[in-house]
Amino acid sequence: MVRFREGARLDTSGVQDRRGGGGGRGLAVGGGGIGVLGIIAFVLVQVLGGGGSGGSGSDVASILSQLQGGSSGTADNTELEQQCRTGADANDSADCAAVAIIDSIQDYWTAALPQTSGTAYAETDTVFFSGQVQTACGGATSGSGPFYCPGDQLVYVDLTFFDQLQSQFGARGGTFVDAYVLAHEYGHHVQNLLGTNAQVTPGETGPTSGTVRLELQADCYAGVWANHATTTSDDGQEPLITEITQDDVDRALDAASRIGDDFIQTNLGNGTVDQDAFTHGSSEQRERWFSTGYSSGDPGACDTFGTDDL
Ligand SMILES: [Zn+2]
């Protein structure tokens, strides 16, 4: 299992903990979720939160429009700062492991993005929310799964999603599954910094659509980070992650296979595979592109837009 160096220093400044309180209602609903880039898009809204109806974009719109508030815009990291100080804490607590993983992902891209693309990496926060949240991309619920909002350049995650991956999707779970999901969302941030997602028509679906290419590239970027994870450092420039095992990688691949469009349509949708509705790629594709990133360790290998062999 992935191990964090016991004495590594965790930095919670990359997280905004908006789970507490429960106040702060009344923020206006924003742009209706346009441009949100998730790990599973809005399928879960339809399947788990949409009352089991046929699942169209209008379900999503209606759910989003029902949101009147949610987690407030105010973050309170006090508890997180107290709980998550060292790598030992990350080895003991899934929340602290998420903090450490976010530190690791951003440490990797801070060095790698300028080297591989000439573009500077800009650090961005992950918002921990509970239930529902307001974003520059509109309101969202945990049912939509973790996502990245290009409008405010923030990653949003309700950490209970990781339990859902096991209970609803049958994934094996584990810290490295959480890591894959977070690294996928930061992959979208990298795409935003590079201008890649701006080239994709929002809402376009289908097996060779820009949407699918964008999502598979985010999976590939997640694999690239995984390749380099044990070389990343804490803010004292000391190692952060000491070990990743083959079992960790297998668990990430298992999770990828359970959030492929075909798997979700077959097992959580109406049972038939509709390629024209694909937004993230098939299970096989998601596993393969994560593997491409992991085995190469090179963001340049993630050219999902330049290949006919998607
Ligand atoms: Zn995504």
CSV table of C-alpha atoms and ligand atoms in Angstrom, one decimal:
chain,number,residue,atom,x,y,z
A,1,MET,CA,0.0,0.0,0.0
A,2,VAL,CA,1.1,3.5,-0.7
A,3,ARG,CA,3.2,4.8,2.2
A,4,PHE,CA,4.0,8.3,3.2
A,5,ARG,CA,7.3,9.1,4.8
A,6,GLU,CA,6.5,9.2,8.5
A,7,GLY,CA,8.2,12.5,9.1
A,8,ALA,CA,7.1,14.3,6.0
A,9,ARG,CA,5.5,17.7,6.5
A,10,LEU,CA,2.0,18.1,5.2
A,11,ASP,CA,0.9,21.4,3.8
A,12,THR,CA,-2.9,21.9,4.1
A,13,SER,CA,-2.7,25.3,2.3
A,14,GLY,CA,-3.7,23.5,-1.0
A,15,VAL,CA,-7.0,22.5,0.5
A,16,GLN,CA,-10.1,24.5,1.4
A,17,ASP,CA,-12.1,22.6,4.0
A,18,ARG,CA,-15.7,23.8,3.5
A,19,ARG,CA,-17.3,20.7,5.1
A,20,GLY,CA,-18.0,22.2,8.5
A,21,GLY,CA,-20.6,24.7,9.7
A,22,GLY,CA,-23.5,24.1,7.4
A,23,GLY,CA,-24.2,27.8,7.2
A,24,GLY,CA,-23.7,30.1,4.3
A,25,ARG,CA,-26.9,29.4,2.4
A,26,GLY,CA,-28.3,31.7,-0.1
A,27,LEU,CA,-25.6,32.1,-2.7
A,28,ALA,CA,-27.0,32.5,-6.2
A,29,VAL,CA,-26.8,29.6,-8.6
A,30,GLY,CA,-24.2,30.2,-11.2
A,31,GLY,CA,-23.7,29.0,-14.7
A,32,GLY,CA,-25.5,25.7,-14.6
A,33,GLY,CA,-22.5,23.5,-14.5
A,34,ILE,CA,-21.3,24.4,-17.9
A,35,GLY,CA,-17.7,23.4,-18.4
A,36,VAL,CA,-17.3,21.2,-15.4
A,37,LEU,CA,-14.8,18.5,-15.9
A,38,GLY,CA,-15.4,15.5,-13.6
A,39,ILE,CA,-14.1,12.0,-13.2
A,40,ILE,CA,-17.6,10.6,-14.1
A,41,ALA,CA,-19.3,13.8,-15.3
A,42,PHE,CA,-22.9,13.9,-14.2
A,43,VAL,CA,-23.8,10.3,-14.6
A,44,LEU,CA,-24.1,9.9,-10.9
A,45,VAL,CA,-26.5,12.8,-10.7
A,46,GLN,CA,-28.8,10.9,-13.0
A,47,VAL,CA,-28.2,7.4,-11.6
A,48,LEU,CA,-28.0,8.0,-7.9
A,49,GLY,CA,-29.6,11.4,-7.4
A,50,GLY,CA,-32.0,11.7,-10.3
A,51,GLY,CA,-34.7,9.3,-9.1
A,52,GLY,CA,-33.9,6.6,-11.7
A,53,SER,CA,-35.4,8.4,-14.7
A,54,GLY,CA,-34.1,8.1,-18.2
A,55,GLY,CA,-31.2,10.4,-17.6
A,56,SER,CA,-30.9,13.4,-19.9
A,57,GLY,CA,-29.3,16.7,-19.6
A,58,SER,CA,-32.5,18.2,-18.3
A,59,ASP,CA,-32.3,16.1,-15.2
A,60,VAL,CA,-29.0,17.6,-14.5
A,61,ALA,CA,-30.2,21.1,-15.1
A,62,SER,CA,-33.2,20.6,-12.8
A,63,ILE,CA,-31.1,19.3,-10.0
A,64,LEU,CA,-28.6,22.1,-10.4
A,65,SER,CA,-31.4,24.6,-10.4
A,66,GLN,CA,-32.8,23.2,-7.2
A,67,LEU,CA,-29.7,24.1,-5.4
A,68,GLN,CA,-30.0,27.2,-3.4
A,69,GLY,CA,-27.0,27.0,-1.2
A,70,GLY,CA,-24.7,24.4,0.1
A,71,SER,CA,-21.3,24.6,1.6
A,72,SER,CA,-20.4,28.2,2.2
A,73,GLY,CA,-17.6,30.0,0.5
A,74,THR,CA,-15.7,30.1,3.7
A,75,ALA,CA,-13.0,27.5,4.3
A,76,ASP,CA,-12.0,26.5,7.8
A,77,ASN,CA,-8.8,24.4,7.8
A,78,THR,CA,-8.3,24.6,11.6
A,79,GLU,CA,-9.2,20.9,12.2
A,80,LEU,CA,-7.4,19.7,9.2
A,81,GLU,CA,-4.2,21.6,10.2
A,82,GLN,CA,-4.3,20.0,13.6
A,83,GLN,CA,-5.0,16.5,12.3
A,84,CYS,CA,-2.8,16.4,9.3
A,85,ARG,CA,0.7,17.4,10.2
A,86,THR,CA,3.0,14.6,9.1
A,87,GLY,CA,3.2,11.6,6.8
A,88,ALA,CA,2.4,9.4,9.7
A,89,ASP,CA,-0.9,11.2,9.9
A,90,ALA,CA,-1.4,10.5,6.2
A,91,ASN,CA,-0.7,6.8,6.8
A,92,ASP,CA,-3.5,6.8,9.4
A,93,SER,CA,-6.2,9.0,8.0
A,94,ALA,CA,-7.8,9.1,4.5
A,95,ASP,CA,-8.4,12.8,4.9
A,96,CYS,CA,-4.7,13.5,5.6
A,97,ALA,CA,-3.7,11.1,2.8
A,98,ALA,CA,-5.7,13.3,0.5
A,99,VAL,CA,-3.9,16.4,1.7
A,100,ALA,CA,-0.5,14.6,1.2
A,101,ILE,CA,-1.5,13.4,-2.3
A,102,ILE,CA,-2.6,16.9,-3.4
A,103,ASP,CA,0.8,18.2,-2.1
A,104,SER,CA,2.5,15.5,-4.1
A,105,ILE,CA,0.6,16.1,-7.3
A,106,GLN,CA,1.2,19.8,-7.2
A,107,ASP,CA,4.9,19.3,-6.4
A,108,TYR,CA,5.2,17.1,-9.5
A,109,TRP,CA,3.5,19.5,-11.9
A,110,THR,CA,5.3,22.6,-10.5
A,111,ALA,CA,8.6,21.0,-11.7
A,112,ALA,CA,7.3,19.1,-14.7
A,113,LEU,CA,5.0,21.4,-16.5
A,114,PRO,CA,7.6,24.1,-17.3
A,115,GLN,CA,10.1,21.3,-18.3
A,116,THR,CA,7.7,19.5,-20.6
A,117,SER,CA,5.7,22.4,-22.1
A,118,GLY,CA,7.3,25.6,-21.2
A,119,THR,CA,4.2,26.7,-19.4
A,120,ALA,CA,4.4,27.6,-15.7
A,121,TYR,CA,2.3,25.6,-13.3
A,122,ALA,CA,0.0,27.6,-11.0
A,123,GLU,CA,-1.0,25.9,-7.8
A,124,THR,CA,-4.6,25.6,-7.1
A,125,ASP,CA,-6.8,24.4,-4.2
A,126,THR,CA,-9.0,21.4,-3.7
A,127,VAL,CA,-12.2,22.2,-2.0
A,128,PHE,CA,-13.4,19.5,0.4
A,129,PHE,CA,-17.2,19.9,0.5
A,130,SER,CA,-20.1,18.0,2.0
A,131,GLY,CA,-23.3,17.4,0.2
A,132,GLN,CA,-23.5,20.3,-2.1
A,133,VAL,CA,-21.4,23.3,-3.1
A,134,GLN,CA,-21.4,26.5,-5.1
A,135,THR,CA,-18.8,27.0,-7.7
A,136,ALA,CA,-18.1,29.4,-10.6
A,137,CYS,CA,-19.5,26.6,-12.8
A,138,GLY,CA,-22.8,26.6,-10.8
A,139,GLY,CA,-24.0,24.5,-8.0
A,140,ALA,CA,-23.1,20.8,-7.6
A,141,THR,CA,-23.8,17.9,-5.4
A,142,SER,CA,-21.7,15.0,-4.3
A,143,GLY,CA,-23.7,12.9,-6.7
A,144,SER,CA,-21.8,14.5,-9.6
A,145,GLY,CA,-18.6,13.1,-8.3
A,146,PRO,CA,-15.3,15.0,-7.9
A,147,PHE,CA,-14.8,17.6,-10.6
A,148,TYR,CA,-12.7,20.6,-11.8
A,149,CYS,CA,-14.3,23.9,-12.5
A,150,PRO,CA,-12.2,25.9,-15.1
A,151,GLY,CA,-14.1,29.1,-14.1
A,152,ASP,CA,-12.6,29.3,-10.7
A,153,GLN,CA,-9.7,26.8,-11.3
A,154,LEU,CA,-10.6,24.7,-8.3
A,155,VAL,CA,-10.9,21.0,-7.7
A,156,TYR,CA,-14.0,20.0,-5.8
A,157,VAL,CA,-14.4,16.7,-3.9
A,158,ASP,CA,-16.8,15.3,-1.4
A,159,LEU,CA,-14.5,12.7,0.2
A,160,THR,CA,-17.4,10.3,0.7
A,161,PHE,CA,-17.3,9.7,-3.0
A,162,PHE,CA,-14.4,7.4,-2.4
A,163,ASP,CA,-16.6,5.2,-0.2
A,164,GLN,CA,-19.2,5.4,-3.0
A,165,LEU,CA,-16.7,4.0,-5.5
A,166,GLN,CA,-16.7,0.9,-3.4
A,167,SER,CA,-20.3,0.6,-2.4
A,168,GLN,CA,-21.9,1.7,-5.7
A,169,PHE,CA,-19.3,0.8,-8.3
A,170,GLY,CA,-17.8,-2.2,-6.6
A,171,ALA,CA,-14.3,-0.8,-6.7
A,172,ARG,CA,-11.7,-2.3,-4.5
A,173,GLY,CA,-10.8,1.2,-3.2
A,174,GLY,CA,-7.8,2.2,-1.2
A,175,THR,CA,-5.6,5.3,-0.9
A,176,PHE,CA,-4.2,5.0,-4.3
A,177,VAL,CA,-7.7,5.0,-5.9
A,178,ASP,CA,-8.3,8.4,-4.1
A,179,ALA,CA,-4.9,9.5,-5.5
A,180,TYR,CA,-5.9,8.5,-9.1
A,181,VAL,CA,-9.1,10.5,-8.8
A,182,LEU,CA,-7.4,13.6,-7.5
A,183,ALA,CA,-4.6,13.3,-10.0
A,184,HIS,CA,-7.2,13.1,-12.8
A,185,GLU,CA,-8.8,16.3,-11.6
A,186,TYR,CA,-5.4,18.1,-11.4
A,187,GLY,CA,-4.9,16.8,-14.9
A,188,HIS,CA,-7.8,19.0,-15.9
A,189,HIS,CA,-6.2,21.9,-14.2
A,190,VAL,CA,-3.0,21.3,-16.3
A,191,GLN,CA,-5.2,21.2,-19.4
A,192,ASN,CA,-6.7,24.5,-18.4
A,193,LEU,CA,-3.3,26.0,-17.9
A,194,LEU,CA,-2.2,24.7,-21.3
A,195,GLY,CA,-5.5,25.9,-23.0
A,196,THR,CA,-6.4,22.3,-24.1
A,197,ASN,CA,-9.9,22.3,-22.7
A,198,ALA,CA,-10.7,25.6,-24.4
A,199,GLN,CA,-10.4,23.8,-27.7
A,200,VAL,CA,-13.1,21.4,-26.9
A,201,THR,CA,-16.8,22.1,-27.6
A,202,PRO,CA,-18.6,21.8,-24.3
A,203,GLY,CA,-21.3,19.1,-24.2
A,204,GLU,CA,-19.9,17.3,-27.2
A,205,THR,CA,-20.2,13.5,-26.7
A,206,GLY,CA,-19.3,10.3,-28.6
A,207,PRO,CA,-16.4,7.9,-28.7
A,208,THR,CA,-14.0,10.2,-30.6
A,209,SER,CA,-15.4,13.5,-29.2
A,210,GLY,CA,-13.1,16.2,-27.8
A,211,THR,CA,-14.8,15.5,-24.4
A,212,VAL,CA,-13.6,11.9,-24.4
A,213,ARG,CA,-10.2,12.9,-25.6
A,214,LEU,CA,-9.9,15.4,-22.7
A,215,GLU,CA,-11.0,12.9,-20.1
A,216,LEU,CA,-8.7,10.2,-21.3
A,217,GLN,CA,-5.8,12.7,-21.3
A,218,ALA,CA,-6.6,13.5,-17.7
A,219,ASP,CA,-6.4,9.8,-16.9
A,220,CYS,CA,-3.1,9.7,-18.7
A,221,TYR,CA,-1.8,12.7,-16.7
A,222,ALA,CA,-2.9,10.9,-13.5
A,223,GLY,CA,-0.7,8.0,-14.6
A,224,VAL,CA,2.2,10.3,-15.3
A,225,TRP,CA,2.0,11.7,-11.8
A,226,ALA,CA,1.8,8.1,-10.4
A,227,ASN,CA,5.0,7.3,-12.2
A,228,HIS,CA,6.8,10.1,-10.4
A,229,ALA,CA,4.9,10.1,-7.1
A,230,THR,CA,7.8,8.6,-5.1
A,231,THR,CA,10.1,11.4,-6.3
A,232,THR,CA,7.9,14.2,-5.1
A,233,SER,CA,8.8,16.3,-2.0
A,234,ASP,CA,7.2,18.0,0.9
A,235,ASP,CA,7.8,21.7,1.4
A,236,GLY,CA,11.0,20.9,3.2
A,237,GLN,CA,12.3,19.3,0.0
A,238,GLU,CA,12.3,15.9,1.7
A,239,PRO,CA,10.5,12.8,0.2
A,240,LEU,CA,6.8,12.7,0.7
A,241,ILE,CA,5.8,9.2,-0.6
A,242,THR,CA,8.2,6.3,0.0
A,243,GLU,CA,6.4,3.5,-1.6
A,244,ILE,CA,3.8,2.6,-4.3
A,245,THR,CA,3.2,-1.1,-4.9
A,246,GLN,CA,1.8,-3.0,-7.9
A,247,ASP,CA,-1.3,-3.6,-5.8
A,248,ASP,CA,-1.8,0.2,-5.6
A,249,VAL,CA,-1.6,0.5,-9.4
A,250,ASP,CA,-3.9,-2.5,-9.9
A,251,ARG,CA,-6.5,-0.8,-7.6
A,252,ALA,CA,-6.3,2.4,-9.6
A,253,LEU,CA,-6.8,0.4,-12.8
A,254,ASP,CA,-9.7,-1.4,-11.2
A,255,ALA,CA,-11.3,2.0,-10.3
A,256,ALA,CA,-10.7,3.3,-13.9
A,257,SER,CA,-12.5,0.2,-15.2
A,258,ARG,CA,-15.5,1.0,-13.1
A,259,ILE,CA,-16.0,4.5,-14.2
A,260,GLY,CA,-15.8,3.8,-17.9
A,261,ASP,CA,-18.9,5.0,-19.8
A,262,ASP,CA,-19.7,1.4,-20.9
A,263,PHE,CA,-19.4,0.0,-17.4
A,264,ILE,CA,-21.6,2.7,-15.9
A,265,GLN,CA,-24.2,2.4,-18.7
A,266,THR,CA,-24.3,-1.3,-18.3
A,267,ASN,CA,-24.3,-1.6,-14.5
A,268,LEU,CA,-25.7,1.6,-13.2
A,269,GLY,CA,-27.7,2.9,-16.2
A,270,ASN,CA,-30.3,1.2,-18.3
A,271,GLY,CA,-28.1,-1.7,-19.2
A,272,THR,CA,-27.3,-0.8,-22.8
A,273,VAL,CA,-24.1,0.7,-24.1
A,274,ASP,CA,-24.7,3.9,-26.1
A,275,GLN,CA,-21.3,5.1,-27.5
A,276,ASP,CA,-22.8,8.3,-28.8
A,277,ALA,CA,-23.4,9.3,-25.2
A,278,PHE,CA,-19.8,8.6,-24.2
A,279,THR,CA,-18.1,11.5,-22.3
A,280,HIS,CA,-15.2,9.8,-20.6
A,281,GLY,CA,-14.3,6.8,-22.7
A,282,SER,CA,-14.7,3.1,-22.2
A,283,SER,CA,-13.3,1.2,-19.2
A,284,GLU,CA,-10.7,-0.4,-21.5
A,285,GLN,CA,-9.7,3.1,-22.7
A,286,ARG,CA,-9.5,4.6,-19.3
A,287,GLU,CA,-7.3,1.8,-18.0
A,288,ARG,CA,-5.1,1.9,-21.1
A,289,TRP,CA,-4.5,5.7,-21.0
A,290,PHE,CA,-3.8,5.6,-17.2
A,291,SER,CA,-1.3,2.9,-18.0
A,292,THR,CA,0.2,4.9,-20.9
A,293,GLY,CA,0.9,7.7,-18.5
A,294,TYR,CA,2.2,5.4,-15.7
A,295,SER,CA,4.6,3.4,-17.9
A,296,SER,CA,6.0,6.4,-19.8
A,297,GLY,CA,6.0,9.0,-17.0
A,298,ASP,CA,5.9,11.5,-19.9
A,299,PRO,CA,3.0,14.0,-20.4
A,300,GLY,CA,4.0,14.1,-24.1
A,301,ALA,CA,2.8,10.5,-24.3
A,302,CYS,CA,-0.7,11.6,-23.4
A,303,ASP,CA,-1.6,13.0,-26.9
A,304,THR,CA,-5.1,11.8,-27.0
A,305,PHE,CA,-6.0,14.5,-29.5
A,306,GLY,CA,-3.3,13.6,-32.0
A,307,THR,CA,-4.1,9.9,-32.3
A,308,ASP,CA,-6.5,7.8,-34.4
A,309,ASP,CA,-5.9,5.0,-32.0
A,310,LEU,CA,-7.9,6.3,-29.1
B,1,ZN,ZN,-12.5,14.3,-15.8
